[in-house]
Amino acid sequence: MKDSADQIRPENVFDDELDLTGVDLSMHSGRAWIDAISGIGDAHGFAEPLGKRHHAVFVEDGDTLLVTFESMPGISSYSQTATPLGWEMQAIEGWSNLSVICTADTWFRDREVVDFFDQLLDDGFFDEFEKVIFYGAGPCGYAAAAYSVTAPGARVVLLQPQATLDPRIAEWDDRFPEMRRVDFTSRFGYAPDMLDAAQAAYVLYDPQERMDAMHAALFARPNVTRFRLPYMGDALQGDLLEMDLVHPILDAAADDRLDVAEMSRLMRARRNHPPYLRRLLSRIDAEDRPLLAEWVCSNVTARLNAPRFRRRLDALRAEAEGRDG
């Protein structure tokens, strides 16, 4: 670790206007990708290895800082340019970005990550920014909540986060048996408690995903708003990225206007998102509600080119005629 904030943030490296829009790291993988992204961090802020499984890359621009927790597989899957999500926000909003990246799902519980955030806290790193937003999804959402306590007054956006994997609290979550021996009780351990210092936190989840809903319930706090997004499934981040909603959600959170009305307005994009529509129709069919299914199929086919819904609509109407006949 660096010894001071001055060392963490070198002077005179931002003389040229920062623009990451043209950066494409998709030709790199593994160690070469780490070296490439670290080079950009060194040129525009800092880059620091955090043990063998984590890396921190900071790029400085505006006085709003977005702290993103991401995984290398996730970045490779969701970004055509293999760059962190926060770099898109730099390009669009001019925000600074601290990307904390793991090589695989680790829940960021390694000692080096804890020490890194303790160092940032001691150095007053987050005090230099007017606004700080923490963001993460799933295991990365856990980390975003857990480490947000180092920046009191931060806004925190979490997509289907885990609260803890301590089996004494979350023994009902059997999805990650390999994490049962990992320490979730020491510093920055129980994510919901770490949100007490946040200006506001937002938890997005599908209530029909039982484990996600149970974790979301553990985040109930006066400063936490939980948004129920039914039929969005268990890969929420991917769907929100496909609908181009992550940017406006983060922007609304930064401006303290991410309320129920704003989320409802944003989520109208689901009406044109085929995966959501398919999940909705499957649930209606499972409940054996043919009239409602017909209404949904009729609405979708009137607005979209949706052969699957057209075939289902024809079948429903034929069944209805058969019953009437």
PDB file of C-alpha atoms in Angstrom:
ATOM      1  CA  MET A   1       0.000   0.000   0.000  1.00  0.00           C
ATOM      2  CA  LYS A   2       1.007   3.590  -0.558  1.00  0.00           C
ATOM      3  CA  ASP A   3       1.777   5.589   2.561  1.00  0.00           C
ATOM      4  CA  SER A   4      -0.294   8.703   1.882  1.00  0.00           C
ATOM      5  CA  ALA A   5      -3.038  10.179  -0.236  1.00  0.00           C
ATOM      6  CA  ASP A   6      -0.428  12.213  -2.136  1.00  0.00           C
ATOM      7  CA  GLN A   7       1.301   9.000  -3.131  1.00  0.00           C
ATOM      8  CA  ILE A   8      -1.976   7.297  -4.013  1.00  0.00           C
ATOM      9  CA  ARG A   9      -2.949  10.193  -6.272  1.00  0.00           C
ATOM     10  CA  PRO A  10       0.141  11.418  -8.160  1.00  0.00           C
ATOM     11  CA  GLU A  11       0.212  15.056  -9.187  1.00  0.00           C
ATOM     12  CA  ASN A  12       0.341  16.425 -12.724  1.00  0.00           C
ATOM     13  CA  VAL A  13      -0.966  13.345 -14.540  1.00  0.00           C
ATOM     14  CA  PHE A  14      -4.270  14.863 -15.640  1.00  0.00           C
ATOM     15  CA  ASP A  15      -3.044  17.717 -17.819  1.00  0.00           C
ATOM     16  CA  ASP A  16      -4.770  16.243 -20.880  1.00  0.00           C
ATOM     17  CA  GLU A  17      -8.548  15.891 -20.901  1.00  0.00           C
ATOM     18  CA  LEU A  18      -9.458  12.370 -19.868  1.00  0.00           C
ATOM     19  CA  ASP A  19     -11.380  10.408 -22.478  1.00  0.00           C
ATOM     20  CA  LEU A  20     -11.753   6.637 -22.135  1.00  0.00           C
ATOM     21  CA  THR A  21     -14.325   6.227 -24.916  1.00  0.00           C
ATOM     22  CA  GLY A  22     -11.785   4.901 -27.392  1.00  0.00           C
ATOM     23  CA  VAL A  23     -10.182   2.371 -25.061  1.00  0.00           C
ATOM     24  CA  ASP A  24     -10.636  -1.235 -26.190  1.00  0.00           C
ATOM     25  CA  LEU A  25      -9.060  -4.010 -24.114  1.00  0.00           C
ATOM     26  CA  SER A  26     -10.977  -6.876 -25.681  1.00  0.00           C
ATOM     27  CA  MET A  27      -7.863  -8.232 -27.369  1.00  0.00           C
ATOM     28  CA  HIS A  28      -6.321  -8.913 -23.953  1.00  0.00           C
ATOM     29  CA  SER A  29      -7.046 -11.578 -21.361  1.00  0.00           C
ATOM     30  CA  GLY A  30      -5.665 -12.730 -18.041  1.00  0.00           C
ATOM     31  CA  ARG A  31      -2.370 -11.151 -17.037  1.00  0.00           C
ATOM     32  CA  ALA A  32      -2.160  -9.142 -20.250  1.00  0.00           C
ATOM     33  CA  TRP A  33      -5.534  -7.555 -19.489  1.00  0.00           C
ATOM     34  CA  ILE A  34      -4.437  -6.667 -15.963  1.00  0.00           C
ATOM     35  CA  ASP A  35      -1.261  -5.088 -17.339  1.00  0.00           C
ATOM     36  CA  ALA A  36      -3.215  -3.108 -19.938  1.00  0.00           C
ATOM     37  CA  ILE A  37      -5.795  -1.711 -17.546  1.00  0.00           C
ATOM     38  CA  SER A  38      -3.105  -0.998 -14.960  1.00  0.00           C
ATOM     39  CA  GLY A  39      -1.190   1.039 -17.516  1.00  0.00           C
ATOM     40  CA  ILE A  40      -4.234   3.242 -18.062  1.00  0.00           C
ATOM     41  CA  GLY A  41      -4.716   3.569 -14.318  1.00  0.00           C
ATOM     42  CA  ASP A  42      -1.084   4.568 -13.819  1.00  0.00           C
ATOM     43  CA  ALA A  43      -1.431   7.214 -16.533  1.00  0.00           C
ATOM     44  CA  HIS A  44      -4.648   8.746 -15.199  1.00  0.00           C
ATOM     45  CA  GLY A  45      -4.691   8.000 -11.474  1.00  0.00           C
ATOM     46  CA  PHE A  46      -3.293   4.847  -9.960  1.00  0.00           C
ATOM     47  CA  ALA A  47      -3.374   1.073 -10.246  1.00  0.00           C
ATOM     48  CA  GLU A  48      -2.626  -1.272  -7.400  1.00  0.00           C
ATOM     49  CA  PRO A  49      -2.607  -5.057  -7.020  1.00  0.00           C
ATOM     50  CA  LEU A  50      -4.483  -6.244  -3.937  1.00  0.00           C
ATOM     51  CA  GLY A  51      -3.003  -9.664  -3.419  1.00  0.00           C
ATOM     52  CA  LYS A  52      -3.332 -12.378  -6.045  1.00  0.00           C
ATOM     53  CA  ARG A  53      -7.082 -12.147  -6.670  1.00  0.00           C
ATOM     54  CA  HIS A  54      -7.912  -8.435  -6.711  1.00  0.00           C
ATOM     55  CA  HIS A  55      -6.827  -5.240  -8.367  1.00  0.00           C
ATOM     56  CA  ALA A  56      -7.759  -1.575  -7.937  1.00  0.00           C
ATOM     57  CA  VAL A  57      -7.721   0.912 -10.823  1.00  0.00           C
ATOM     58  CA  PHE A  58      -8.501   4.596 -10.297  1.00  0.00           C
ATOM     59  CA  VAL A  59      -9.047   7.143 -13.064  1.00  0.00           C
ATOM     60  CA  GLU A  60      -9.668  10.753 -12.062  1.00  0.00           C
ATOM     61  CA  ASP A  61     -11.968  13.158 -13.829  1.00  0.00           C
ATOM     62  CA  GLY A  62     -14.835  15.007 -12.106  1.00  0.00           C
ATOM     63  CA  ASP A  63     -15.721  15.612  -8.457  1.00  0.00           C
ATOM     64  CA  THR A  64     -18.226  12.723  -8.440  1.00  0.00           C
ATOM     65  CA  LEU A  65     -16.619   9.348  -7.749  1.00  0.00           C
ATOM     66  CA  LEU A  66     -18.195   6.060  -8.772  1.00  0.00           C
ATOM     67  CA  VAL A  67     -16.747   3.071  -6.931  1.00  0.00           C
ATOM     68  CA  THR A  68     -17.552  -0.108  -8.842  1.00  0.00           C
ATOM     69  CA  PHE A  69     -16.941  -3.672  -7.731  1.00  0.00           C
ATOM     70  CA  GLU A  70     -16.644  -5.940 -10.752  1.00  0.00           C
ATOM     71  CA  SER A  71     -15.262  -9.320 -11.754  1.00  0.00           C
ATOM     72  CA  MET A  72     -13.023 -10.072 -14.715  1.00  0.00           C
ATOM     73  CA  PRO A  73     -15.524 -12.636 -16.108  1.00  0.00           C
ATOM     74  CA  GLY A  74     -18.324 -10.096 -15.706  1.00  0.00           C
ATOM     75  CA  ILE A  75     -16.418  -7.352 -17.509  1.00  0.00           C
ATOM     76  CA  SER A  76     -15.575  -9.763 -20.325  1.00  0.00           C
ATOM     77  CA  SER A  77     -19.218 -10.815 -20.611  1.00  0.00           C
ATOM     78  CA  TYR A  78     -20.971  -7.444 -20.402  1.00  0.00           C
ATOM     79  CA  SER A  79     -18.509  -5.052 -22.035  1.00  0.00           C
ATOM     80  CA  GLN A  80     -17.672  -5.257 -25.739  1.00  0.00           C
ATOM     81  CA  THR A  81     -14.471  -3.324 -25.026  1.00  0.00           C
ATOM     82  CA  ALA A  82     -13.602  -5.332 -21.881  1.00  0.00           C
ATOM     83  CA  THR A  83     -13.527  -2.163 -19.776  1.00  0.00           C
ATOM     84  CA  PRO A  84     -15.090  -1.513 -16.350  1.00  0.00           C
ATOM     85  CA  LEU A  85     -18.627  -0.241 -16.135  1.00  0.00           C
ATOM     86  CA  GLY A  86     -17.422   2.901 -14.398  1.00  0.00           C
ATOM     87  CA  TRP A  87     -15.496   3.959 -17.486  1.00  0.00           C
ATOM     88  CA  GLU A  88     -18.769   4.341 -19.360  1.00  0.00           C
ATOM     89  CA  MET A  89     -19.952   6.707 -16.653  1.00  0.00           C
ATOM     90  CA  GLN A  90     -16.710   8.652 -17.026  1.00  0.00           C
ATOM     91  CA  ALA A  91     -17.386   9.024 -20.731  1.00  0.00           C
ATOM     92  CA  ILE A  92     -21.043  10.011 -20.265  1.00  0.00           C
ATOM     93  CA  GLU A  93     -20.989  12.018 -17.033  1.00  0.00           C
ATOM     94  CA  GLY A  94     -17.347  12.911 -16.522  1.00  0.00           C
ATOM     95  CA  TRP A  95     -17.204  11.019 -13.231  1.00  0.00           C
ATOM     96  CA  SER A  96     -14.059   9.710 -11.631  1.00  0.00           C
ATOM     97  CA  ASN A  97     -14.000   5.947 -11.146  1.00  0.00           C
ATOM     98  CA  LEU A  98     -12.403   3.525  -8.729  1.00  0.00           C
ATOM     99  CA  SER A  99     -12.783  -0.017 -10.068  1.00  0.00           C
ATOM    100  CA  VAL A 100     -12.082  -2.831  -7.629  1.00  0.00           C
ATOM    101  CA  ILE A 101     -11.815  -5.994  -9.686  1.00  0.00           C
ATOM    102  CA  CYS A 102     -11.698  -9.657  -8.688  1.00  0.00           C
ATOM    103  CA  THR A 103     -10.483 -12.545 -10.817  1.00  0.00           C
ATOM    104  CA  ALA A 104     -13.510 -14.661  -9.787  1.00  0.00           C
ATOM    105  CA  ASP A 105     -16.332 -14.382  -7.235  1.00  0.00           C
ATOM    106  CA  THR A 106     -14.535 -13.769  -3.947  1.00  0.00           C
ATOM    107  CA  TRP A 107     -16.977 -11.423  -2.173  1.00  0.00           C
ATOM    108  CA  PHE A 108     -13.822  -9.263  -1.780  1.00  0.00           C
ATOM    109  CA  ARG A 109     -13.083 -10.719   1.644  1.00  0.00           C
ATOM    110  CA  ASP A 110      -9.306 -10.991   1.185  1.00  0.00           C
ATOM    111  CA  ARG A 111      -7.145  -9.202   3.738  1.00  0.00           C
ATOM    112  CA  GLU A 112      -5.529  -7.047   1.064  1.00  0.00           C
ATOM    113  CA  VAL A 113      -8.891  -5.568   0.048  1.00  0.00           C
ATOM    114  CA  VAL A 114      -9.780  -4.777   3.658  1.00  0.00           C
ATOM    115  CA  ASP A 115      -6.395  -3.115   4.168  1.00  0.00           C
ATOM    116  CA  PHE A 116      -6.794  -1.124   0.939  1.00  0.00           C
ATOM    117  CA  PHE A 117     -10.075   0.438   2.047  1.00  0.00           C
ATOM    118  CA  ASP A 118      -8.724   1.069   5.520  1.00  0.00           C
ATOM    119  CA  GLN A 119      -5.837   2.944   3.875  1.00  0.00           C
ATOM    120  CA  LEU A 120      -8.215   5.005   1.736  1.00  0.00           C
ATOM    121  CA  LEU A 121     -10.213   5.821   4.859  1.00  0.00           C
ATOM    122  CA  ASP A 122      -7.094   6.874   6.777  1.00  0.00           C
ATOM    123  CA  ASP A 123      -5.907   9.031   3.868  1.00  0.00           C
ATOM    124  CA  GLY A 124      -9.236  10.829   3.500  1.00  0.00           C
ATOM    125  CA  PHE A 125      -9.376   9.729  -0.132  1.00  0.00           C
ATOM    126  CA  PHE A 126     -13.174   9.912  -0.399  1.00  0.00           C
ATOM    127  CA  ASP A 127     -13.293  13.350   1.259  1.00  0.00           C
ATOM    128  CA  GLU A 128     -11.834  14.870  -1.913  1.00  0.00           C
ATOM    129  CA  PHE A 129     -15.042  14.200  -3.862  1.00  0.00           C
ATOM    130  CA  GLU A 130     -18.335  16.054  -3.713  1.00  0.00           C
ATOM    131  CA  LYS A 131     -20.343  12.854  -4.239  1.00  0.00           C
ATOM    132  CA  VAL A 132     -19.447   9.171  -3.924  1.00  0.00           C
ATOM    133  CA  ILE A 133     -21.546   6.346  -5.338  1.00  0.00           C
ATOM    134  CA  PHE A 134     -20.852   2.662  -4.656  1.00  0.00           C
ATOM    135  CA  TYR A 135     -22.181   0.067  -7.109  1.00  0.00           C
ATOM    136  CA  GLY A 136     -22.130  -3.713  -7.433  1.00  0.00           C
ATOM    137  CA  ALA A 137     -24.232  -6.747  -8.354  1.00  0.00           C
ATOM    138  CA  GLY A 138     -24.472 -10.115  -6.566  1.00  0.00           C
ATOM    139  CA  PRO A 139     -21.172 -10.836  -4.766  1.00  0.00           C
ATOM    140  CA  CYS A 140     -19.950  -7.439  -5.975  1.00  0.00           C
ATOM    141  CA  GLY A 141     -23.119  -5.902  -4.520  1.00  0.00           C
ATOM    142  CA  TYR A 142     -22.210  -7.402  -1.167  1.00  0.00           C
ATOM    143  CA  ALA A 143     -18.803  -5.717  -1.404  1.00  0.00           C
ATOM    144  CA  ALA A 144     -20.245  -2.364  -2.505  1.00  0.00           C
ATOM    145  CA  ALA A 145     -22.450  -2.327   0.583  1.00  0.00           C
ATOM    146  CA  ALA A 146     -19.744  -3.599   2.925  1.00  0.00           C
ATOM    147  CA  TYR A 147     -17.044  -1.106   1.936  1.00  0.00           C
ATOM    148  CA  SER A 148     -19.369   1.883   1.503  1.00  0.00           C
ATOM    149  CA  VAL A 149     -18.950   2.561   5.224  1.00  0.00           C
ATOM    150  CA  THR A 150     -15.504   4.016   4.414  1.00  0.00           C
ATOM    151  CA  ALA A 151     -17.243   6.916   2.624  1.00  0.00           C
ATOM    152  CA  PRO A 152     -19.928   8.288   4.977  1.00  0.00           C
ATOM    153  CA  GLY A 153     -22.697  10.020   3.051  1.00  0.00           C
ATOM    154  CA  ALA A 154     -22.238   7.866  -0.028  1.00  0.00           C
ATOM    155  CA  ARG A 155     -25.065   6.686  -2.247  1.00  0.00           C
ATOM    156  CA  VAL A 156     -25.095   2.920  -2.753  1.00  0.00           C
ATOM    157  CA  VAL A 157     -26.743   0.997  -5.594  1.00  0.00           C
ATOM    158  CA  LEU A 158     -26.973  -2.788  -5.148  1.00  0.00           C
ATOM    159  CA  LEU A 159     -28.344  -5.371  -7.559  1.00  0.00           C
ATOM    160  CA  GLN A 160     -29.501  -8.608  -5.858  1.00  0.00           C
ATOM    161  CA  PRO A 161     -26.742  -8.405  -3.221  1.00  0.00           C
ATOM    162  CA  GLN A 162     -25.969 -10.955  -0.552  1.00  0.00           C
ATOM    163  CA  ALA A 163     -26.069  -9.610   2.992  1.00  0.00           C
ATOM    164  CA  THR A 164     -23.627 -12.216   4.309  1.00  0.00           C
ATOM    165  CA  LEU A 165     -22.750 -15.845   3.715  1.00  0.00           C
ATOM    166  CA  ASP A 166     -22.100 -16.542   7.376  1.00  0.00           C
ATOM    167  CA  PRO A 167     -23.956 -19.874   7.848  1.00  0.00           C
ATOM    168  CA  ARG A 168     -25.101 -18.777  11.293  1.00  0.00           C
ATOM    169  CA  ILE A 169     -27.229 -16.097   9.616  1.00  0.00           C
ATOM    170  CA  ALA A 170     -27.744 -17.293   6.030  1.00  0.00           C
ATOM    171  CA  GLU A 171     -27.720 -21.059   6.423  1.00  0.00           C
ATOM    172  CA  TRP A 172     -30.731 -21.152   4.063  1.00  0.00           C
ATOM    173  CA  ASP A 173     -28.568 -19.968   1.139  1.00  0.00           C
ATOM    174  CA  ASP A 174     -27.074 -23.161  -0.265  1.00  0.00           C
ATOM    175  CA  ARG A 175     -25.822 -21.668  -3.556  1.00  0.00           C
ATOM    176  CA  PHE A 176     -22.223 -21.058  -2.485  1.00  0.00           C
ATOM    177  CA  PRO A 177     -21.053 -23.942  -0.292  1.00  0.00           C
ATOM    178  CA  GLU A 178     -17.406 -23.132  -1.047  1.00  0.00           C
ATOM    179  CA  MET A 179     -17.811 -19.846   0.854  1.00  0.00           C
ATOM    180  CA  ARG A 180     -18.978 -21.417   4.122  1.00  0.00           C
ATOM    181  CA  ARG A 181     -15.527 -21.145   5.725  1.00  0.00           C
ATOM    182  CA  VAL A 182     -14.864 -17.567   4.598  1.00  0.00           C
ATOM    183  CA  ASP A 183     -14.930 -14.982   7.376  1.00  0.00           C
ATOM    184  CA  PHE A 184     -17.970 -12.697   7.114  1.00  0.00           C
ATOM    185  CA  THR A 185     -17.827 -11.543  10.730  1.00  0.00           C
ATOM    186  CA  SER A 186     -14.668  -9.418  10.965  1.00  0.00           C
ATOM    187  CA  ARG A 187     -14.110  -5.898   9.594  1.00  0.00           C
ATOM    188  CA  PHE A 188     -16.606  -4.866   6.896  1.00  0.00           C
ATOM    189  CA  GLY A 189     -18.284  -8.223   7.417  1.00  0.00           C
ATOM    190  CA  TYR A 190     -22.085  -7.839   7.636  1.00  0.00           C
ATOM    191  CA  ALA A 191     -23.091  -5.735   4.643  1.00  0.00           C
ATOM    192  CA  PRO A 192     -26.441  -4.322   5.889  1.00  0.00           C
ATOM    193  CA  ASP A 193     -24.828  -2.820   8.980  1.00  0.00           C
ATOM    194  CA  MET A 194     -22.216  -1.108   6.805  1.00  0.00           C
ATOM    195  CA  LEU A 195     -24.961   0.964   5.160  1.00  0.00           C
ATOM    196  CA  ASP A 196     -25.801   2.882   8.329  1.00  0.00           C
ATOM    197  CA  ALA A 197     -23.491   5.745   7.302  1.00  0.00           C
ATOM    198  CA  ALA A 198     -24.812   5.992   3.735  1.00  0.00           C
ATOM    199  CA  GLN A 199     -26.827   8.954   2.524  1.00  0.00           C
ATOM    200  CA  ALA A 200     -29.103   6.467   0.790  1.00  0.00           C
ATOM    201  CA  ALA A 201     -28.925   2.910  -0.467  1.00  0.00           C
ATOM    202  CA  TYR A 202     -31.006   1.129  -3.085  1.00  0.00           C
ATOM    203  CA  VAL A 203     -31.477  -2.638  -3.365  1.00  0.00           C
ATOM    204  CA  LEU A 204     -32.905  -3.981  -6.628  1.00  0.00           C
ATOM    205  CA  TYR A 205     -34.100  -7.574  -6.801  1.00  0.00           C
ATOM    206  CA  ASP A 206     -36.702  -9.932  -8.209  1.00  0.00           C
ATOM    207  CA  PRO A 207     -38.982 -11.000  -5.331  1.00  0.00           C
ATOM    208  CA  GLN A 208     -39.668 -14.302  -7.100  1.00  0.00           C
ATOM    209  CA  GLU A 209     -35.988 -15.239  -6.786  1.00  0.00           C
ATOM    210  CA  ARG A 210     -36.317 -16.660  -3.286  1.00  0.00           C
ATOM    211  CA  MET A 211     -32.693 -16.374  -2.127  1.00  0.00           C
ATOM    212  CA  ASP A 212     -32.313 -12.855  -3.503  1.00  0.00           C
ATOM    213  CA  ALA A 213     -35.541 -11.805  -1.768  1.00  0.00           C
ATOM    214  CA  MET A 214     -34.412 -13.246   1.563  1.00  0.00           C
ATOM    215  CA  HIS A 215     -31.100 -11.405   1.381  1.00  0.00           C
ATOM    216  CA  ALA A 216     -32.908  -8.202   0.375  1.00  0.00           C
ATOM    217  CA  ALA A 217     -35.052  -8.476   3.509  1.00  0.00           C
ATOM    218  CA  LEU A 218     -31.884  -8.363   5.631  1.00  0.00           C
ATOM    219  CA  PHE A 219     -31.071  -4.939   4.166  1.00  0.00           C
ATOM    220  CA  ALA A 220     -34.175  -3.311   5.667  1.00  0.00           C
ATOM    221  CA  ARG A 221     -32.934  -0.005   7.083  1.00  0.00           C
ATOM    222  CA  PRO A 222     -34.434   3.511   7.309  1.00  0.00           C
ATOM    223  CA  ASN A 223     -32.026   4.771   4.631  1.00  0.00           C
ATOM    224  CA  VAL A 224     -32.463   1.773   2.301  1.00  0.00           C
ATOM    225  CA  THR A 225     -35.064   1.642  -0.465  1.00  0.00           C
ATOM    226  CA  ARG A 226     -35.802  -1.824  -1.813  1.00  0.00           C
ATOM    227  CA  PHE A 227     -37.166  -2.027  -5.341  1.00  0.00           C
ATOM    228  CA  ARG A 228     -39.071  -5.185  -6.215  1.00  0.00           C
ATOM    229  CA  LEU A 229     -38.609  -5.995  -9.914  1.00  0.00           C
ATOM    230  CA  PRO A 230     -40.738  -9.103 -10.600  1.00  0.00           C
ATOM    231  CA  TYR A 231     -40.011 -11.317 -13.608  1.00  0.00           C
ATOM    232  CA  MET A 232     -36.527  -9.833 -14.052  1.00  0.00           C
ATOM    233  CA  GLY A 233     -34.864 -13.103 -13.049  1.00  0.00           C
ATOM    234  CA  ASP A 234     -31.554 -13.968 -11.432  1.00  0.00           C
ATOM    235  CA  ALA A 235     -29.224 -12.069 -13.807  1.00  0.00           C
ATOM    236  CA  LEU A 236     -30.455  -8.571 -13.113  1.00  0.00           C
ATOM    237  CA  GLN A 237     -27.306  -6.688 -14.084  1.00  0.00           C
ATOM    238  CA  GLY A 238     -27.215  -8.235 -17.546  1.00  0.00           C
ATOM    239  CA  ASP A 239     -30.842  -7.344 -18.235  1.00  0.00           C
ATOM    240  CA  LEU A 240     -30.446  -3.779 -16.978  1.00  0.00           C
ATOM    241  CA  LEU A 241     -27.355  -3.313 -19.137  1.00  0.00           C
ATOM    242  CA  GLU A 242     -29.211  -4.645 -22.183  1.00  0.00           C
ATOM    243  CA  MET A 243     -31.994  -2.136 -21.518  1.00  0.00           C
ATOM    244  CA  ASP A 244     -29.456   0.702 -21.032  1.00  0.00           C
ATOM    245  CA  LEU A 245     -30.780   1.339 -17.528  1.00  0.00           C
ATOM    246  CA  VAL A 246     -27.652   1.121 -15.364  1.00  0.00           C
ATOM    247  CA  HIS A 247     -26.515   4.603 -16.371  1.00  0.00           C
ATOM    248  CA  PRO A 248     -29.848   6.366 -15.628  1.00  0.00           C
ATOM    249  CA  ILE A 249     -30.236   4.438 -12.356  1.00  0.00           C
ATOM    250  CA  LEU A 250     -26.795   5.549 -11.173  1.00  0.00           C
ATOM    251  CA  ASP A 251     -27.445   9.083 -12.370  1.00  0.00           C
ATOM    252  CA  ALA A 252     -30.741   9.229 -10.460  1.00  0.00           C
ATOM    253  CA  ALA A 253     -29.075   7.834  -7.336  1.00  0.00           C
ATOM    254  CA  ALA A 254     -26.342  10.460  -7.537  1.00  0.00           C
ATOM    255  CA  ASP A 255     -28.977  13.208  -7.710  1.00  0.00           C
ATOM    256  CA  ASP A 256     -31.095  11.738  -4.874  1.00  0.00           C
ATOM    257  CA  ARG A 257     -34.124  11.280  -7.130  1.00  0.00           C
ATOM    258  CA  LEU A 258     -34.213   7.478  -7.330  1.00  0.00           C
ATOM    259  CA  ASP A 259     -37.634   6.998  -5.779  1.00  0.00           C
ATOM    260  CA  VAL A 260     -40.510   4.657  -6.596  1.00  0.00           C
ATOM    261  CA  ALA A 261     -41.891   6.975  -9.280  1.00  0.00           C
ATOM    262  CA  GLU A 262     -38.526   7.320 -11.032  1.00  0.00           C
ATOM    263  CA  MET A 263     -37.815   3.596 -10.884  1.00  0.00           C
ATOM    264  CA  SER A 264     -41.273   2.840 -12.266  1.00  0.00           C
ATOM    265  CA  ARG A 265     -40.660   5.257 -15.113  1.00  0.00           C
ATOM    266  CA  LEU A 266     -37.296   3.704 -15.940  1.00  0.00           C
ATOM    267  CA  MET A 267     -38.591   0.148 -15.732  1.00  0.00           C
ATOM    268  CA  ARG A 268     -41.189   0.789 -18.432  1.00  0.00           C
ATOM    269  CA  ALA A 269     -38.359  -0.291 -20.699  1.00  0.00           C
ATOM    270  CA  ARG A 270     -39.274  -3.852 -19.679  1.00  0.00           C
ATOM    271  CA  ARG A 271     -42.246  -3.626 -22.035  1.00  0.00           C
ATOM    272  CA  ASN A 272     -39.821  -3.918 -24.964  1.00  0.00           C
ATOM    273  CA  HIS A 273     -37.408  -6.403 -23.395  1.00  0.00           C
ATOM    274  CA  PRO A 274     -38.058  -9.935 -24.736  1.00  0.00           C
ATOM    275  CA  PRO A 275     -36.466 -11.882 -21.830  1.00  0.00           C
ATOM    276  CA  TYR A 276     -38.735 -10.111 -19.352  1.00  0.00           C
ATOM    277  CA  LEU A 277     -41.797 -10.636 -21.536  1.00  0.00           C
ATOM    278  CA  ARG A 278     -41.010 -14.336 -21.924  1.00  0.00           C
ATOM    279  CA  ARG A 279     -40.643 -14.783 -18.160  1.00  0.00           C
ATOM    280  CA  LEU A 280     -43.908 -12.934 -17.608  1.00  0.00           C
ATOM    281  CA  LEU A 281     -45.762 -15.120 -20.088  1.00  0.00           C
ATOM    282  CA  SER A 282     -44.257 -18.307 -18.642  1.00  0.00           C
ATOM    283  CA  ARG A 283     -45.463 -17.325 -15.163  1.00  0.00           C
ATOM    284  CA  ILE A 284     -48.962 -16.557 -16.440  1.00  0.00           C
ATOM    285  CA  ASP A 285     -49.089 -19.890 -18.262  1.00  0.00           C
ATOM    286  CA  ALA A 286     -47.911 -21.688 -15.128  1.00  0.00           C
ATOM    287  CA  GLU A 287     -50.803 -20.107 -13.258  1.00  0.00           C
ATOM    288  CA  ASP A 288     -53.199 -21.276 -16.017  1.00  0.00           C
ATOM    289  CA  ARG A 289     -54.631 -17.843 -16.792  1.00  0.00           C
ATOM    290  CA  PRO A 290     -55.392 -18.023 -20.539  1.00  0.00           C
ATOM    291  CA  LEU A 291     -57.332 -14.763 -20.755  1.00  0.00           C
ATOM    292  CA  LEU A 292     -54.491 -12.770 -19.184  1.00  0.00           C
ATOM    293  CA  ALA A 293     -52.004 -14.589 -21.413  1.00  0.00           C
ATOM    294  CA  GLU A 294     -54.059 -13.576 -24.452  1.00  0.00           C
ATOM    295  CA  TRP A 295     -54.063  -9.942 -23.349  1.00  0.00           C
ATOM    296  CA  VAL A 296     -50.284  -9.985 -22.891  1.00  0.00           C
ATOM    297  CA  CYS A 297     -49.652 -11.640 -26.257  1.00  0.00           C
ATOM    298  CA  SER A 298     -52.014  -9.232 -27.976  1.00  0.00           C
ATOM    299  CA  ASN A 299     -50.254  -6.236 -26.448  1.00  0.00           C
ATOM    300  CA  VAL A 300     -46.776  -7.510 -27.316  1.00  0.00           C
ATOM    301  CA  THR A 301     -47.582  -8.430 -30.923  1.00  0.00           C
ATOM    302  CA  ALA A 302     -49.240  -5.040 -31.481  1.00  0.00           C
ATOM    303  CA  ARG A 303     -45.968  -3.297 -30.561  1.00  0.00           C
ATOM    304  CA  LEU A 304     -43.145  -5.704 -31.408  1.00  0.00           C
ATOM    305  CA  ASN A 305     -42.088  -8.253 -33.987  1.00  0.00           C
ATOM    306  CA  ALA A 306     -42.496 -11.252 -31.688  1.00  0.00           C
ATOM    307  CA  PRO A 307     -43.181 -14.516 -33.538  1.00  0.00           C
ATOM    308  CA  ARG A 308     -43.251 -16.566 -30.335  1.00  0.00           C
ATOM    309  CA  PHE A 309     -46.000 -14.364 -28.886  1.00  0.00           C
ATOM    310  CA  ARG A 310     -47.873 -14.371 -32.201  1.00  0.00           C
ATOM    311  CA  ARG A 311     -47.910 -18.180 -32.236  1.00  0.00           C
ATOM    312  CA  ARG A 312     -49.013 -18.285 -28.615  1.00  0.00           C
ATOM    313  CA  LEU A 313     -51.758 -15.734 -29.319  1.00  0.00           C
ATOM    314  CA  ASP A 314     -53.065 -17.779 -32.264  1.00  0.00           C
ATOM    315  CA  ALA A 315     -53.095 -20.922 -30.114  1.00  0.00           C
ATOM    316  CA  LEU A 316     -54.915 -19.179 -27.261  1.00  0.00           C
ATOM    317  CA  ARG A 317     -57.553 -17.810 -29.590  1.00  0.00           C
ATOM    318  CA  ALA A 318     -58.027 -21.214 -31.223  1.00  0.00           C
ATOM    319  CA  GLU A 319     -58.462 -22.788 -27.785  1.00  0.00           C
ATOM    320  CA  ALA A 320     -60.986 -20.125 -26.837  1.00  0.00           C
ATOM    321  CA  GLU A 321     -62.975 -20.707 -30.033  1.00  0.00           C
ATOM    322  CA  GLY A 322     -62.951 -24.437 -29.368  1.00  0.00           C
ATOM    323  CA  ARG A 323     -64.372 -23.914 -25.907  1.00  0.00           C
ATOM    324  CA  ASP A 324     -67.031 -21.539 -27.185  1.00  0.00           C
ATOM    325  CA  GLY A 325     -67.949 -23.893 -30.029  1.00  0.00           C
TER     326      GLY A 325
END
